[in-house]
GROMACS .gro file of C-alpha atoms in nm:
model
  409
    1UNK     CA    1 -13.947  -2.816  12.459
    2UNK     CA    2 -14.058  -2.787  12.102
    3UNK     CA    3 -14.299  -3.051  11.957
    4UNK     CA    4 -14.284  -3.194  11.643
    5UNK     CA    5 -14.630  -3.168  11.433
    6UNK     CA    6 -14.695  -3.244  11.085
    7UNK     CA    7 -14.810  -3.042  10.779
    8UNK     CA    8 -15.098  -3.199  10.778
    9UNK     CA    9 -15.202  -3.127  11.119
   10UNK     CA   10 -15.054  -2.783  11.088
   11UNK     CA   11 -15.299  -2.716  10.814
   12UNK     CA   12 -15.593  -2.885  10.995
   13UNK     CA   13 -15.588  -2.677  11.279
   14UNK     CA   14 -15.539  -2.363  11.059
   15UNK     CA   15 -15.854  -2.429  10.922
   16UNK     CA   16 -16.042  -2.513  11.247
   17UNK     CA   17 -15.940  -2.181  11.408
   18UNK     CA   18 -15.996  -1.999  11.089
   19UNK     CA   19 -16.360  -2.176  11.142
   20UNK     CA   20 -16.392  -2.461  10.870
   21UNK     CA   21 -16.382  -2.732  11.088
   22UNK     CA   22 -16.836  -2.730  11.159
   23UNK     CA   23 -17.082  -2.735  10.873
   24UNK     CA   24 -17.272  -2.443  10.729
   25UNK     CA   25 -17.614  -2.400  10.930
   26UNK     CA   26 -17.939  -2.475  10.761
   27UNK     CA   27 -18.006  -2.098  10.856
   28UNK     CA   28 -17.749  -1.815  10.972
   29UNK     CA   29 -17.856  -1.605  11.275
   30UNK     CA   30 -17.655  -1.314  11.412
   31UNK     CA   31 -17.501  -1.562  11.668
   32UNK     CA   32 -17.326  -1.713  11.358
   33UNK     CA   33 -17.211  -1.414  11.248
   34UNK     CA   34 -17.067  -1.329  11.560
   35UNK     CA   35 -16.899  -1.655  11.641
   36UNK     CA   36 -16.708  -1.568  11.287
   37UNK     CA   37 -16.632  -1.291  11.384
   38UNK     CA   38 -16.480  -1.396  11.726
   39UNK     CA   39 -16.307  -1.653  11.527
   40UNK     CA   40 -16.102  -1.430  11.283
   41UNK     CA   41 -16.099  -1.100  11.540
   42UNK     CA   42 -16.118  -0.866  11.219
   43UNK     CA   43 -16.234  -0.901  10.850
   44UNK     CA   44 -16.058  -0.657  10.602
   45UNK     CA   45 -16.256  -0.388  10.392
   46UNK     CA   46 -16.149  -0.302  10.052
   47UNK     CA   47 -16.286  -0.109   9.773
   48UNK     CA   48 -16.343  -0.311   9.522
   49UNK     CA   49 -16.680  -0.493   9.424
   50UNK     CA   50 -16.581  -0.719   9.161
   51UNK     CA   51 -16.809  -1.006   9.343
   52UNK     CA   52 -16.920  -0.828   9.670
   53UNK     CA   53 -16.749  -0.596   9.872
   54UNK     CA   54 -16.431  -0.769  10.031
   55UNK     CA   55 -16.555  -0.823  10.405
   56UNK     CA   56 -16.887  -0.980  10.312
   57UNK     CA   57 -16.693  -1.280  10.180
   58UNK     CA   58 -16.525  -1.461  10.493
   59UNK     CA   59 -16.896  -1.484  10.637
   60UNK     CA   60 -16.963  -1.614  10.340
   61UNK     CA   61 -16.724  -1.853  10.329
   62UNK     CA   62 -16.768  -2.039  10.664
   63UNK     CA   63 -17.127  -1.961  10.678
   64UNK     CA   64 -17.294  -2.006  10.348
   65UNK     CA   65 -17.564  -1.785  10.223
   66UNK     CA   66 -17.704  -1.550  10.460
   67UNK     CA   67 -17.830  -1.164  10.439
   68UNK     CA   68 -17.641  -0.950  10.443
   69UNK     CA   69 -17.843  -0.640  10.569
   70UNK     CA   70 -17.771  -0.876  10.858
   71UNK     CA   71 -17.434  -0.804  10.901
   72UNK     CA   72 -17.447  -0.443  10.844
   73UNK     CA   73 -17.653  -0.425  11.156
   74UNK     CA   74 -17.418  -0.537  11.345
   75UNK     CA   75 -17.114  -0.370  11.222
   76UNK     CA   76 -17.346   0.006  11.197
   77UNK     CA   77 -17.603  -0.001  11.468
   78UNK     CA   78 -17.570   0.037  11.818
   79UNK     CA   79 -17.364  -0.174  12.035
   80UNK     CA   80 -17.166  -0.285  11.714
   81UNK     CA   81 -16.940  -0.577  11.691
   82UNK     CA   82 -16.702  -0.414  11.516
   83UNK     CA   83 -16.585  -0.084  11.398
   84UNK     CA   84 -16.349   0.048  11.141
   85UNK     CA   85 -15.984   0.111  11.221
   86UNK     CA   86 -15.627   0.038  11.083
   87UNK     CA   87 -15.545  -0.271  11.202
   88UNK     CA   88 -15.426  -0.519  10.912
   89UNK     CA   89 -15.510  -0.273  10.612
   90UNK     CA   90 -15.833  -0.095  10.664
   91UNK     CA   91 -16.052  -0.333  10.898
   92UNK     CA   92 -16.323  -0.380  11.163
   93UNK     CA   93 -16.232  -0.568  11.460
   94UNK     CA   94 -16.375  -0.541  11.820
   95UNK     CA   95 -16.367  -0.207  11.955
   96UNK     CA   96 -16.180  -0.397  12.253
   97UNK     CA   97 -15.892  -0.451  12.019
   98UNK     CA   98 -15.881  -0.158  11.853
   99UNK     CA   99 -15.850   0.007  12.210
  100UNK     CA  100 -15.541  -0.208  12.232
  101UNK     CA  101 -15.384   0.010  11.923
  102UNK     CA  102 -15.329   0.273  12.154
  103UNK     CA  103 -14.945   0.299  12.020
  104UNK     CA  104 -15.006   0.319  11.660
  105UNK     CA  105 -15.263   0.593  11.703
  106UNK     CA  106 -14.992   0.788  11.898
  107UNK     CA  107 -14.737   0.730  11.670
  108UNK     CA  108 -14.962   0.807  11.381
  109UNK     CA  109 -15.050   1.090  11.594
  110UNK     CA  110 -14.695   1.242  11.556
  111UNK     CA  111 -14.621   1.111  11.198
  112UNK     CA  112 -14.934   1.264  11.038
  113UNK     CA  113 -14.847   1.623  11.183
  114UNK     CA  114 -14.446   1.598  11.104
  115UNK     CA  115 -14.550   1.544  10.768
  116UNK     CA  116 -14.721   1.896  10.712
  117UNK     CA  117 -14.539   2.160  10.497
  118UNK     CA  118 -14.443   2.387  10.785
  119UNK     CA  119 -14.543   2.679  10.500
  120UNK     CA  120 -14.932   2.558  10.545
  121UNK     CA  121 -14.888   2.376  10.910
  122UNK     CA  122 -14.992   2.632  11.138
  123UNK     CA  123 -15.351   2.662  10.852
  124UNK     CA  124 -15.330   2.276  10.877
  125UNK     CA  125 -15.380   2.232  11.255
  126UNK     CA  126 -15.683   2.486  11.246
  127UNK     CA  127 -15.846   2.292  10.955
  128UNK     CA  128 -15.834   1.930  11.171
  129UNK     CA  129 -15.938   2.140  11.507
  130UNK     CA  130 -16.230   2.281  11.295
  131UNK     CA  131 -16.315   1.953  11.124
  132UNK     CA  132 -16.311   1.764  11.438
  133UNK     CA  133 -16.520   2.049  11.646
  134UNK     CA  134 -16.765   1.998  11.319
  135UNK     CA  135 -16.846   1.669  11.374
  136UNK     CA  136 -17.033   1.751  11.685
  137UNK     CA  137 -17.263   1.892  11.456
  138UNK     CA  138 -17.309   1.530  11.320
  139UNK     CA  139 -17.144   1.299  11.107
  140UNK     CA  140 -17.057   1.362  10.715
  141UNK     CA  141 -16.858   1.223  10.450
  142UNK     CA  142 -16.495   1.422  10.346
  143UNK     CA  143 -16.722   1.547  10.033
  144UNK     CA  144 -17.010   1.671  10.248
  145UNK     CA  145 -16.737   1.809  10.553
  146UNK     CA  146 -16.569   1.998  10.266
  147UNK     CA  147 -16.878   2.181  10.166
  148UNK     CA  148 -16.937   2.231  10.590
  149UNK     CA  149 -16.563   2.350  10.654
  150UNK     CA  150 -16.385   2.640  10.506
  151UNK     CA  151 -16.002   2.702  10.449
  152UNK     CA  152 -15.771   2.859  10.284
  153UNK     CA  153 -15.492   2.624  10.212
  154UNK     CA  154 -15.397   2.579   9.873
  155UNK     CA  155 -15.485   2.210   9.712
  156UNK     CA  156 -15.199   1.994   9.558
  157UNK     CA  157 -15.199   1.990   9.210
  158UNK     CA  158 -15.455   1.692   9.083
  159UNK     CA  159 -15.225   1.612   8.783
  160UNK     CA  160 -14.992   1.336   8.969
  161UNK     CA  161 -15.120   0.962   8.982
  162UNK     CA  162 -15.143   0.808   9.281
  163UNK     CA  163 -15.385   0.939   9.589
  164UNK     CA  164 -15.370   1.308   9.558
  165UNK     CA  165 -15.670   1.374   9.856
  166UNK     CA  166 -15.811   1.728   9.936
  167UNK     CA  167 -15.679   1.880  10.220
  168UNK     CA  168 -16.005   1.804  10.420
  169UNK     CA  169 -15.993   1.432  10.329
  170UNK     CA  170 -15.607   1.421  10.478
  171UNK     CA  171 -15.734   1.627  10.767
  172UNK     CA  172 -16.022   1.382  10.825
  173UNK     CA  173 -15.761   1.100  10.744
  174UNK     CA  174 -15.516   1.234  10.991
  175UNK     CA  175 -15.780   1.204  11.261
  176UNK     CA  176 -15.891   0.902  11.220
  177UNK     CA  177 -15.556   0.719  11.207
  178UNK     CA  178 -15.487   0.928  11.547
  179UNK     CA  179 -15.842   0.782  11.690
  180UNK     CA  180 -15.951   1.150  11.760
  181UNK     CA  181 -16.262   1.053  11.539
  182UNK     CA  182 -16.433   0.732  11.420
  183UNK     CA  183 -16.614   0.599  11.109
  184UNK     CA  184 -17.009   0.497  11.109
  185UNK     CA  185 -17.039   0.379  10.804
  186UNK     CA  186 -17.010   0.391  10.455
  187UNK     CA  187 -17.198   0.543  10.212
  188UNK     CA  188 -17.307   0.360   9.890
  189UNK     CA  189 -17.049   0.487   9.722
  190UNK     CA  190 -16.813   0.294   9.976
  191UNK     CA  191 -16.683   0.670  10.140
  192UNK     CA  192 -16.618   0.694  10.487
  193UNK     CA  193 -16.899   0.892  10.686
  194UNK     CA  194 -16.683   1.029  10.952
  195UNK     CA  195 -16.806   1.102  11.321
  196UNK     CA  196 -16.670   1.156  11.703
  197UNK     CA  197 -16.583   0.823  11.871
  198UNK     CA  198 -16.900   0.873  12.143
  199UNK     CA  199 -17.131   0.843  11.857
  200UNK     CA  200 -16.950   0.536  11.724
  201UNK     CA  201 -16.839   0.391  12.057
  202UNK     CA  202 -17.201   0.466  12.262
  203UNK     CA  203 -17.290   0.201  12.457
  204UNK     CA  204 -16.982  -0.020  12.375
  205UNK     CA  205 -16.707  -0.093  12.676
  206UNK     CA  206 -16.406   0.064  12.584
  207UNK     CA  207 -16.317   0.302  12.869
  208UNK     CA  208 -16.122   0.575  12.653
  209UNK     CA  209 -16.285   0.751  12.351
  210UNK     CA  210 -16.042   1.015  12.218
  211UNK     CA  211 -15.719   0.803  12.161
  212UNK     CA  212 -15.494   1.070  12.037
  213UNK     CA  213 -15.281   1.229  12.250
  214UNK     CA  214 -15.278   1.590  12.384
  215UNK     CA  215 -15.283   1.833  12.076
  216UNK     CA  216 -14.965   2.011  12.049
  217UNK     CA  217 -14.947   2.279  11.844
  218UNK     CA  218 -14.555   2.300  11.725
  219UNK     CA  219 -14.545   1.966  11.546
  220UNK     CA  220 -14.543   2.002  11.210
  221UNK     CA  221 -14.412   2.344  11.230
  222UNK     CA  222 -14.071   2.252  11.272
  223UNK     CA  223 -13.875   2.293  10.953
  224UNK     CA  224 -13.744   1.937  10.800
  225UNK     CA  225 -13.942   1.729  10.998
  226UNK     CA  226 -13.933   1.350  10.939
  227UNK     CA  227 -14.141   1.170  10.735
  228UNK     CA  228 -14.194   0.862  10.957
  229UNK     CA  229 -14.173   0.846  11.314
  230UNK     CA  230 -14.266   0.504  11.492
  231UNK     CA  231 -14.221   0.500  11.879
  232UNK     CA  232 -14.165   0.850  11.906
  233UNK     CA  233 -14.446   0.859  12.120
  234UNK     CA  234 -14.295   0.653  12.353
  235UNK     CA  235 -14.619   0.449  12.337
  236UNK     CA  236 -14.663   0.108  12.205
  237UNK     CA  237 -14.929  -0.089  12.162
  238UNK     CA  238 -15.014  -0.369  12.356
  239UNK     CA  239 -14.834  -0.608  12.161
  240UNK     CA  240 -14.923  -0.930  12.415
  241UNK     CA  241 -15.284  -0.910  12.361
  242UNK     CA  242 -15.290  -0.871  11.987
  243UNK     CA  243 -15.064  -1.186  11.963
  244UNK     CA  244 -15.299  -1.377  12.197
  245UNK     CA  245 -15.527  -1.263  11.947
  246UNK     CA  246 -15.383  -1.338  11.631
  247UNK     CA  247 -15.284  -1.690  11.792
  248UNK     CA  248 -15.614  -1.795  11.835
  249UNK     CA  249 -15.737  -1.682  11.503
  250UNK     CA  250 -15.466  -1.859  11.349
  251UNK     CA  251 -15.445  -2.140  11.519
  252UNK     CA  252 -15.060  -2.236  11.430
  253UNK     CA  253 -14.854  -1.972  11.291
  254UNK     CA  254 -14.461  -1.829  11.284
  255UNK     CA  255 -14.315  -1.531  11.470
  256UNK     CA  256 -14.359  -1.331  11.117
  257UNK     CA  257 -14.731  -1.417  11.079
  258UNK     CA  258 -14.834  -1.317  11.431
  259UNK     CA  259 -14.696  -1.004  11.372
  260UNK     CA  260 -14.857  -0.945  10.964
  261UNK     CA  261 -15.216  -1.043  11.125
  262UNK     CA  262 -15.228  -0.637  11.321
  263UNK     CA  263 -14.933  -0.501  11.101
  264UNK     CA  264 -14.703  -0.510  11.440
  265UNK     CA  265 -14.324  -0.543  11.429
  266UNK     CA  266 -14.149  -0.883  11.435
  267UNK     CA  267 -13.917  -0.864  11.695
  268UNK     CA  268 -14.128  -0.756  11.968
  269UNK     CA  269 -14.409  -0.977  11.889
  270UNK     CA  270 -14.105  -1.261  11.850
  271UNK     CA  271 -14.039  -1.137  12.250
  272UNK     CA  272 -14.398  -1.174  12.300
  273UNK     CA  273 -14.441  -1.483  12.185
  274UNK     CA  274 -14.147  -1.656  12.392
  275UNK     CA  275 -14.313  -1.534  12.661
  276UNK     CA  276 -14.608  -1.633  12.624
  277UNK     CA  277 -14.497  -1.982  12.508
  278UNK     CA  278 -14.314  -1.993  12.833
  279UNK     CA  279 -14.643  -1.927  13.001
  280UNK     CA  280 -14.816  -2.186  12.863
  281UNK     CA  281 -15.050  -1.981  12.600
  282UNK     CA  282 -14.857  -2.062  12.288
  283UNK     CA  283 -14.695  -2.439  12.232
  284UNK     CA  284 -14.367  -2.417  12.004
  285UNK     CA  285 -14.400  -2.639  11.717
  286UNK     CA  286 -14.095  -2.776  11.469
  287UNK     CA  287 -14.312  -2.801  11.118
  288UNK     CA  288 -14.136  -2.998  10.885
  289UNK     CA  289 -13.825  -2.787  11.002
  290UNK     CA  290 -14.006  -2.446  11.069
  291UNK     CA  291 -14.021  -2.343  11.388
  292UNK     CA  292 -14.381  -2.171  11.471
  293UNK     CA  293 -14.621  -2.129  11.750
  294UNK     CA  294 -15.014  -2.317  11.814
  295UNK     CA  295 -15.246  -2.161  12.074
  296UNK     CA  296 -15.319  -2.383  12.330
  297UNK     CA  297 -15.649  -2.446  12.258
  298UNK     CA  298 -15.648  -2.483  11.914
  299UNK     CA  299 -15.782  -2.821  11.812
  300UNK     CA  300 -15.666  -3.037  11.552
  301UNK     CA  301 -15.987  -3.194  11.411
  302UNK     CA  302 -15.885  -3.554  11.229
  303UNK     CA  303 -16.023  -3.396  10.861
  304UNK     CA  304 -16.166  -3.075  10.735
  305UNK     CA  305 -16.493  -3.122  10.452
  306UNK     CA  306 -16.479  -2.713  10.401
  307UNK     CA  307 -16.602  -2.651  10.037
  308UNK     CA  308 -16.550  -2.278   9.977
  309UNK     CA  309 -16.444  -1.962   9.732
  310UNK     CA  310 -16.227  -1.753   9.969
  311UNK     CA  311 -16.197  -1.368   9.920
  312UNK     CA  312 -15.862  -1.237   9.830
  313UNK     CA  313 -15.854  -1.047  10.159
  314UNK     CA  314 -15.992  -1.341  10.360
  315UNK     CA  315 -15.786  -1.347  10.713
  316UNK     CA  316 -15.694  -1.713  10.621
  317UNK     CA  317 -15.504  -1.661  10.265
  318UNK     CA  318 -15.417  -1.228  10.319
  319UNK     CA  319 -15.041  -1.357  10.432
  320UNK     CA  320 -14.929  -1.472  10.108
  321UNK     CA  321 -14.651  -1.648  10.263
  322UNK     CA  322 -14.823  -1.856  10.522
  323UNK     CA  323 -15.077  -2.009  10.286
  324UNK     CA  324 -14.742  -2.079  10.060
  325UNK     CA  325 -14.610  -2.256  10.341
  326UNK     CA  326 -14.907  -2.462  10.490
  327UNK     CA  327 -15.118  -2.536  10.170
  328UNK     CA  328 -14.780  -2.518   9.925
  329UNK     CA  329 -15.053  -2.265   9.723
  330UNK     CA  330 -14.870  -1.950   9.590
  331UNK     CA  331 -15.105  -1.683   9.520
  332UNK     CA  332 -15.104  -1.326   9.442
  333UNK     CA  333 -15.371  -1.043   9.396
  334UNK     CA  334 -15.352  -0.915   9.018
  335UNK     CA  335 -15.516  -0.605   9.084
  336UNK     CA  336 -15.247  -0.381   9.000
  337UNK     CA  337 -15.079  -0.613   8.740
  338UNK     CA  338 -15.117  -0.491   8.375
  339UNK     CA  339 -15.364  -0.705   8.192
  340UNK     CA  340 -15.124  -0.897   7.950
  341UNK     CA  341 -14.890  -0.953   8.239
  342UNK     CA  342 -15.185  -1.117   8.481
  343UNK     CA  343 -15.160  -1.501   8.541
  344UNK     CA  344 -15.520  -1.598   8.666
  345UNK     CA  345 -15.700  -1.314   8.604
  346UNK     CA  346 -15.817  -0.951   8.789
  347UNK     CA  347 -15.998  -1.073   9.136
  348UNK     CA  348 -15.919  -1.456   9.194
  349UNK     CA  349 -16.094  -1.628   9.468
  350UNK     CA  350 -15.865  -1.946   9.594
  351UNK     CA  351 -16.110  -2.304   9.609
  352UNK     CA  352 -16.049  -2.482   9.962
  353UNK     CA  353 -16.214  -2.840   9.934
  354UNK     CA  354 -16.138  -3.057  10.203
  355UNK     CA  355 -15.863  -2.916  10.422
  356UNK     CA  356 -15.636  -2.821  10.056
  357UNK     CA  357 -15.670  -2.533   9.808
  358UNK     CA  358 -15.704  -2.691   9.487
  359UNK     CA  359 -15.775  -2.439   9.238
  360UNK     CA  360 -15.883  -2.077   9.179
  361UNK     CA  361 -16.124  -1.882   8.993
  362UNK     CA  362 -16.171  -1.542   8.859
  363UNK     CA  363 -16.464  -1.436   8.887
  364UNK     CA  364 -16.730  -1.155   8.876
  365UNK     CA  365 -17.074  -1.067   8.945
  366UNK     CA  366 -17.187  -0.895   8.547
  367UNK     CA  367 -17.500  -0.699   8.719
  368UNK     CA  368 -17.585  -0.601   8.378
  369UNK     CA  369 -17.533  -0.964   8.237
  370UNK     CA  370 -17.764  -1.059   8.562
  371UNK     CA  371 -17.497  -1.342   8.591
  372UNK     CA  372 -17.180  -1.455   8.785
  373UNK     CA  373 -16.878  -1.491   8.548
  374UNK     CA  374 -16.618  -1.712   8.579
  375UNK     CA  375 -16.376  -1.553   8.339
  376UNK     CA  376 -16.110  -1.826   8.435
  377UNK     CA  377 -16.082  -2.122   8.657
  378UNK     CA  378 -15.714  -2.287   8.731
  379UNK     CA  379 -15.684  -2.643   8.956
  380UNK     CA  380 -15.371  -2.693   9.108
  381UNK     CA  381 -15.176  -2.964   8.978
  382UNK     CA  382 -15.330  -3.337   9.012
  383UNK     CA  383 -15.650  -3.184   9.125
  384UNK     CA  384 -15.965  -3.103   8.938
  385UNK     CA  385 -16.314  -3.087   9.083
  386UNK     CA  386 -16.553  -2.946   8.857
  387UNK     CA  387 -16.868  -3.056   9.070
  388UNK     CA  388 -16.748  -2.949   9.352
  389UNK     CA  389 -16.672  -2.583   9.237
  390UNK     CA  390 -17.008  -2.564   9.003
  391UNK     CA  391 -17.217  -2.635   9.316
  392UNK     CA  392 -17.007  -2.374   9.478
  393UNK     CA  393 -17.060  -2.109   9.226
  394UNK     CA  394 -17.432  -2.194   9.165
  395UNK     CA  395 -17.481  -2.122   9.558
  396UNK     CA  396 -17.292  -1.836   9.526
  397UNK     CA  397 -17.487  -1.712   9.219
  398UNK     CA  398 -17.822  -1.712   9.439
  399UNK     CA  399 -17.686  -1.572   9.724
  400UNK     CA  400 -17.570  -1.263   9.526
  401UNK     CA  401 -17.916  -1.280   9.347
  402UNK     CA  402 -17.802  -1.342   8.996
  403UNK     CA  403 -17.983  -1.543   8.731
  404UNK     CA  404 -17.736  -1.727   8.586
  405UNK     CA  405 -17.370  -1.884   8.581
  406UNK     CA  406 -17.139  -1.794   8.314
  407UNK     CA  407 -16.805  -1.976   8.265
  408UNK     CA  408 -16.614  -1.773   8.025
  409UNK     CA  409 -16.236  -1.928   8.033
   0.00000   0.00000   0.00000
């Protein structure tokens, strides 16, 4: 049978599983940082640092100020609660759901070495066997690696745009897509440090280190080899769990935005989630006439009093079409747009007050102005809460340890 629930309540219990629905602490402990974590089951990285790298921001959000030395303890040191992997773009999440990837490392596996121009392949497979034996040696950057590990293959040519790597960053890439190694860290300039997955892994419970599969030595010497191969592995992932996964994190979501959360498929995580609703563990839901899916145990609080500045690449607002639906807020990155073309600006952070997103602001942290600048702030229609947002900002401002607050637009 599928219940009826409103927008409203839809939204509410977005929120609550997204965790907005308790007030910041006086004073954030790791056990806060973990229950956020547990909450979203990955934050996304990304290189840019137009206010603070991407995945510092959804602590932020929920949490308020806190250090965040804090977090990089438990995200680099031993017995981490996350590590880095592929699993909505570039992300840490548990190691106990990455382990659940098993499929896309296979398939990855097979797509990375059908791609290899069967000219260099043969030179290819010796370069990732060498790189990987390497890293027993210790862990390194694909800059420091390339000074550590010869070859002879011939570079592209650095004259196209786009992501022309060296051979030993696609080798090191390759790799780490298939799970044969790991990442540490980063380094300050926000490179991966590459290592084996027993120096990453050590001490955590995931019962299988070196996800690839068995090497084989003929793919990618096959003459026209395909570019993309999914489920020629014959592995998949565990497709279940990740929705049980994403369905708690989300707390009420459609078929489409289960699957976006780990990048799966829609029609097997549409299978999945029948079953599951059949089960018991997901409740189908008629939304003002869209059909979706609530965990069982989300909770639908009876309001919402967030008051936060949400990253672009926050887990609540990264599928643009879910927020368009829930919060009727359409919103776009305008990284990549040219800058006469942009509406809002370069890095807009949506404003959630209350349990709606009423505005947005672009903004940056100036390090040599020693001040957070909003170059632009935009309020939804019928909304406009300048207290409410200057508060905001001014905590932000001290948590990124800036002197002053500079609105520009």
């Amino acid at each position: 049978m599928i219940r009826s629930m409103t927008p409203e309540a839809a939204r509410r219990a977005a929120l609550a599983a997204s965790g907005f629905a308790s007030g910041r602490p006086n004073s954030v402990t790791r056990r806060h940082l973990k229950r956020v974590f547990g909450n979203l089951g990955l934050v996304q990285i990304d290189s840019v640092a137009r206010v603070v790298r991407s995945h510092y921001l959804p602590f932020y959000s929920r949490l308020g100020p806190y250090p965040m030395p804090l977090l990089d303890s438990l995200l680099h040191q031993p017995e981490r609660m996350g590590v880095e992997y592929w699993m909505h773009e570039a992300a840490y999440a548990p190691p106990s759901t990455i382990a659940l990837a098993h499929g896309r490392r296979a398939d990855w596996w097979v797509r990375d070495y059908g791609q290899r121009d069967p000219q260099t392949g043969r030179a290819f497979v010796s370069l990732m066997a060498d790189l990987e034996a390497e890293l027993t040696a210790g862990p390194g950057t694909a800059r420091e690696l390339a000074a550590r590990v010869s070859h002879d293959i011939p570079e592209r040519p650095r004259d196209h745009w786009g992501w022309n790597p060296s051979r030993v960053k696609a080798g090191l890439e390759a790799l780490f897509r298939a799970g044969r190694i790991s990442v540490a860290a980063r380094s300050p300039a926000f490179e991966r440090v590459f290592a084996l997955p027993a120096d990453v892994h050590s001490g955590l419970p995931v019962p299988e280190l070196r996800f690839g599969p068995p090497h084989d030595p003929e793919l990618g010497l096959r003459p026209h080899a395909p570019r993309r191969i999914r489920g020629s592995s014959g592995v998949s992932d565990d497709i279940p769990a990740l929705v049980r996964i994403a369905a708690a994190a989300l707390g009420v979501a459609t078929a489409s935005c289960l699957a976006d959360y780990f990048r799966m498929p829609v029609k097997p995580v549409r299978e999945a989630a029948a079953e599951l609703a059949r089960t018991g563990e997901l409740i189908e839901v008629d939304v003002a006439g869209v059909h979706a899916f609530r965990w069982h145990a989300a909770v639908v609080p009876r309001r919402i009093d967030a008051c936060a500045l949400l990253a672009p690449f926050d887990p609540l607002v990264f599928n643009r079409r879910r927020i368009s639906w829930l919060f009727d807020f359409d919103y776009r990155i305008e990284i990549y747009t040219p800058a006469h073309a942009r509406v809002h600006g370069y890095y807009v952070l949506p404003f959630l007050l209350g349990e709606e997103l009423v505005g947005r602001v672009d903004l940056a942290a100036d390090r040599g102005r020693d001040a957070l600048v909003a170059h632009g702030v935009h309020w939804e229609p019928g909304h406009r809460h300048e207290p409410e947002l200057m508060q905001e900002l001014h905590r932000m401002r001290e948590w990124l340890g800036l002197s002053s607050l500079v609105i520009s637009g």
